[in-house]
mmCIF file of C-alpha atoms in Angstrom:
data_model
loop_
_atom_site.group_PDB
_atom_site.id
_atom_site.type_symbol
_atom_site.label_atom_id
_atom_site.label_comp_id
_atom_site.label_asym_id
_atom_site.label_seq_id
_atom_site.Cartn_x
_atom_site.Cartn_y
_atom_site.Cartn_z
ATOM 1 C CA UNK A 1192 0.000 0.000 0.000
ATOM 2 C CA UNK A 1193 1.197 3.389 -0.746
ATOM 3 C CA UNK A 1194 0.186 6.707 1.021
ATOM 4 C CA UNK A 1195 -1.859 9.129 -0.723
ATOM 5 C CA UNK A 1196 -0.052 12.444 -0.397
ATOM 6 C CA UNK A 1197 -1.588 16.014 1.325
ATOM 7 C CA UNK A 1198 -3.149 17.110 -2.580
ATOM 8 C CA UNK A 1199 -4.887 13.859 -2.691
ATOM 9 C CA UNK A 1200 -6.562 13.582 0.709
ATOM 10 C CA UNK A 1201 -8.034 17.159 -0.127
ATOM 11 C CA UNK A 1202 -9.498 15.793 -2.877
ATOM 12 C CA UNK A 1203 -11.113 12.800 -0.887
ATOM 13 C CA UNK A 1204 -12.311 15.511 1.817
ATOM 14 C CA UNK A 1205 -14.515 17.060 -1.028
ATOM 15 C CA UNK A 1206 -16.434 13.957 -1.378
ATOM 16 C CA UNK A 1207 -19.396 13.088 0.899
ATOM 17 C CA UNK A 1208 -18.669 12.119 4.149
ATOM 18 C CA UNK A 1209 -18.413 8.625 4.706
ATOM 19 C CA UNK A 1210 -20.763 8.769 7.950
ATOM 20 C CA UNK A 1211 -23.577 10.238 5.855
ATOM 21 C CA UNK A 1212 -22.870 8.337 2.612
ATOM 22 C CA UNK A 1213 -21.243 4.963 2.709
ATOM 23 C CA UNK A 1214 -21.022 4.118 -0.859
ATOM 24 C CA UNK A 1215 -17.565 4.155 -2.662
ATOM 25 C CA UNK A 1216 -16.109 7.274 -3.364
ATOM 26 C CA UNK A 1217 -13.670 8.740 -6.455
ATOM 27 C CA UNK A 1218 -9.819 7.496 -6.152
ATOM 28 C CA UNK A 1219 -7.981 11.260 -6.704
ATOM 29 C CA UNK A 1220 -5.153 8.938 -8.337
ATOM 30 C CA UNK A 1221 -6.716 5.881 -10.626
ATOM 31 C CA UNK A 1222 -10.275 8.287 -10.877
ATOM 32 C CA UNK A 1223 -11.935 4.735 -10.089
ATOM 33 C CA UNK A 1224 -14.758 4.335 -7.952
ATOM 34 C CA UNK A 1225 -13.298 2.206 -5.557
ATOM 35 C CA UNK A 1226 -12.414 4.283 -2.086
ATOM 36 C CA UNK A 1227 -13.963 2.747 1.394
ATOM 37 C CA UNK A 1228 -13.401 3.513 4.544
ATOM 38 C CA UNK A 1229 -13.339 1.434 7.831
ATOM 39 C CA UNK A 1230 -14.011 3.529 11.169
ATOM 40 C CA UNK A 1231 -12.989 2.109 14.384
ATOM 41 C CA UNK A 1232 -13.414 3.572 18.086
ATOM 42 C CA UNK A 1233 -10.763 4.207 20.430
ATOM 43 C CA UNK A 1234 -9.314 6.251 22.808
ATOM 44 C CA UNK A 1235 -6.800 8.733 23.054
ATOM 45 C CA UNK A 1236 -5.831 10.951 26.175
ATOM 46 C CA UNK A 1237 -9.288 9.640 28.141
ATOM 47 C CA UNK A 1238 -11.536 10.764 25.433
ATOM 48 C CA UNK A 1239 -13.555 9.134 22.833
ATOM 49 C CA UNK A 1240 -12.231 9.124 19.303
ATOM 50 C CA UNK A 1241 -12.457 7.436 15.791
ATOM 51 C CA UNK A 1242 -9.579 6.500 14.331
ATOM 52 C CA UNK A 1243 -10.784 6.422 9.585
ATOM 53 C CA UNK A 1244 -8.284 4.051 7.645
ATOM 54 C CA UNK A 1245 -9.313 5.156 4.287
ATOM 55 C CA UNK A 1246 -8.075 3.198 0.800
ATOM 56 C CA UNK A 1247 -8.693 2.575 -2.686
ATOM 57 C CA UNK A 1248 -9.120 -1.357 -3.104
ATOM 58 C CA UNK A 1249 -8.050 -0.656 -7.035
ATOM 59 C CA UNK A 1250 -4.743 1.484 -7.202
ATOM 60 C CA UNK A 1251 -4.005 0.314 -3.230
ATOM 61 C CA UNK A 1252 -3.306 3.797 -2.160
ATOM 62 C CA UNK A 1253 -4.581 4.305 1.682
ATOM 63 C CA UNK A 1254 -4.745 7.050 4.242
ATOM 64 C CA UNK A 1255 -5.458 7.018 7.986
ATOM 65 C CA UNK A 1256 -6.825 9.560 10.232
ATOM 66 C CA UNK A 1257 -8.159 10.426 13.890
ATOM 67 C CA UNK A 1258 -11.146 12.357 15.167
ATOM 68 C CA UNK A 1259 -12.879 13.247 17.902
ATOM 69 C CA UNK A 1260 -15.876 10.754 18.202
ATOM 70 C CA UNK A 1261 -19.748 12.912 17.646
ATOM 71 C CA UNK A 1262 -21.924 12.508 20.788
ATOM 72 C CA UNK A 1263 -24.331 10.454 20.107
ATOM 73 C CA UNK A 1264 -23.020 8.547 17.103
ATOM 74 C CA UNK A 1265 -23.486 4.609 17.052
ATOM 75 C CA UNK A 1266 -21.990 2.318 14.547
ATOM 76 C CA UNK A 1267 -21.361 -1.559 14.150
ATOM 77 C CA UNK A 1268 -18.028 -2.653 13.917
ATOM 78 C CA UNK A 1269 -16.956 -6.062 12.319
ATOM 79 C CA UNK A 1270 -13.995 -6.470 14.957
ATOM 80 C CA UNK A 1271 -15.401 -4.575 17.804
ATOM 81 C CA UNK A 1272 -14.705 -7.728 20.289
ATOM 82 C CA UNK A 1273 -10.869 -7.253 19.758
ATOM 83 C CA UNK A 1274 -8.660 -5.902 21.990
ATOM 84 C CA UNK A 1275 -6.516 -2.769 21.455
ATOM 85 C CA UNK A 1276 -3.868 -5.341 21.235
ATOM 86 C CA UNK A 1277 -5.317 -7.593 19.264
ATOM 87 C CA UNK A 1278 -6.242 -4.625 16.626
ATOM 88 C CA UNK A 1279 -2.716 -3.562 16.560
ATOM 89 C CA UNK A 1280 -1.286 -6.702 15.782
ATOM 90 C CA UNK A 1281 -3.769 -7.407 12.768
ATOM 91 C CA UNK A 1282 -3.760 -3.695 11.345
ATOM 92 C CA UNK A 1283 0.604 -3.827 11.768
ATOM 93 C CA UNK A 1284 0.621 -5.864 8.232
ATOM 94 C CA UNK A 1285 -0.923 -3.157 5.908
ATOM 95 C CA UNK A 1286 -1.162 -5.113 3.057
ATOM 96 C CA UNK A 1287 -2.540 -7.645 5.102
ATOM 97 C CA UNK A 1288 -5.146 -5.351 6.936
ATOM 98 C CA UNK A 1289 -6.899 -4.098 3.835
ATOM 99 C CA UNK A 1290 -7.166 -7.372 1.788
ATOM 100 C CA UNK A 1291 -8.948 -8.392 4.861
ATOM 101 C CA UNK A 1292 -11.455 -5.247 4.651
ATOM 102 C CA UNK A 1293 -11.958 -5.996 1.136
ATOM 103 C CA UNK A 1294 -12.967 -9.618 2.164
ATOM 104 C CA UNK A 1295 -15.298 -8.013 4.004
ATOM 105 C CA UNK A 1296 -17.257 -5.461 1.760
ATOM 106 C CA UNK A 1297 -17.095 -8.403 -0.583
ATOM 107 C CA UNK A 1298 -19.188 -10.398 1.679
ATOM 108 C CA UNK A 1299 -21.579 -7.609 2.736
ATOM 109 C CA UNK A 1300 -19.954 -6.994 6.266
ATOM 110 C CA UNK A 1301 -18.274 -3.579 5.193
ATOM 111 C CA UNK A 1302 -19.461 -0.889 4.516
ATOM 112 C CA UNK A 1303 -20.429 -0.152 8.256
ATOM 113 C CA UNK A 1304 -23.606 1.185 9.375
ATOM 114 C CA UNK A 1305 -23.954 4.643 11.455
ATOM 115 C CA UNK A 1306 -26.847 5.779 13.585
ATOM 116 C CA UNK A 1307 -26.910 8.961 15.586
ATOM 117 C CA UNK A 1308 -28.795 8.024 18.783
ATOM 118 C CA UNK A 1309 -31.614 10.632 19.886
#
């Protein structure tokens, strides 16, 4: 996997937001339809956040970022029983990491489902 660089994440960030529109969005480099994202929560100085891997499954160029987490906001999570640990350990083989994402939009799993909780 290679990085997209600073000019190319702008480009993603014009696209709808993957919490209100979960359908593939426009690789910046191949011009494919083919970008998901996988959100995951997390923590990060005692506060809730979301840590966004972002890639395109065609042209394997991927981006990761961290956010606060919006009150309210509810999602499912395909490996939401894993540890920290455990999460680190999968996600430290990049190549590896995404192919298994891809496994699981192909099966349906992916792409995740938000709710914002009343």
């Amino acid at each position: 996997m290679k990085s997209y660089i600073d000019s190319e994440i702008r480009q993603l960030a014009t696209q709808p937001n993957f919490v209100d529109d979960q359908s593939e969005k426009e690789c910046p480099v191949c011009r494919k339809v083919a970008v998901r994202s996988y959100v995951y929560e997390g923590s990060r100085a005692g506060r809730p956040v979301l840590f966004w891997r972002t890639w395109c499954h065609a042209c394997r160029r991927m981006c990761s970022s961290v956010g606060a987490k919006p009150k309210k906001l509810a999602f499912d999570d395909p490996f939401a029983r894993m540890t920290a640990d455990e999460r680190r350990v999968v996600s430290a083989d990049s190549d590896g990491f995404f192919e298994r994402l891809d496994q699981l939009w192909r099966k349906g799993t992916l792409p995740q489902r938000f709710h914002r909780a009343s």
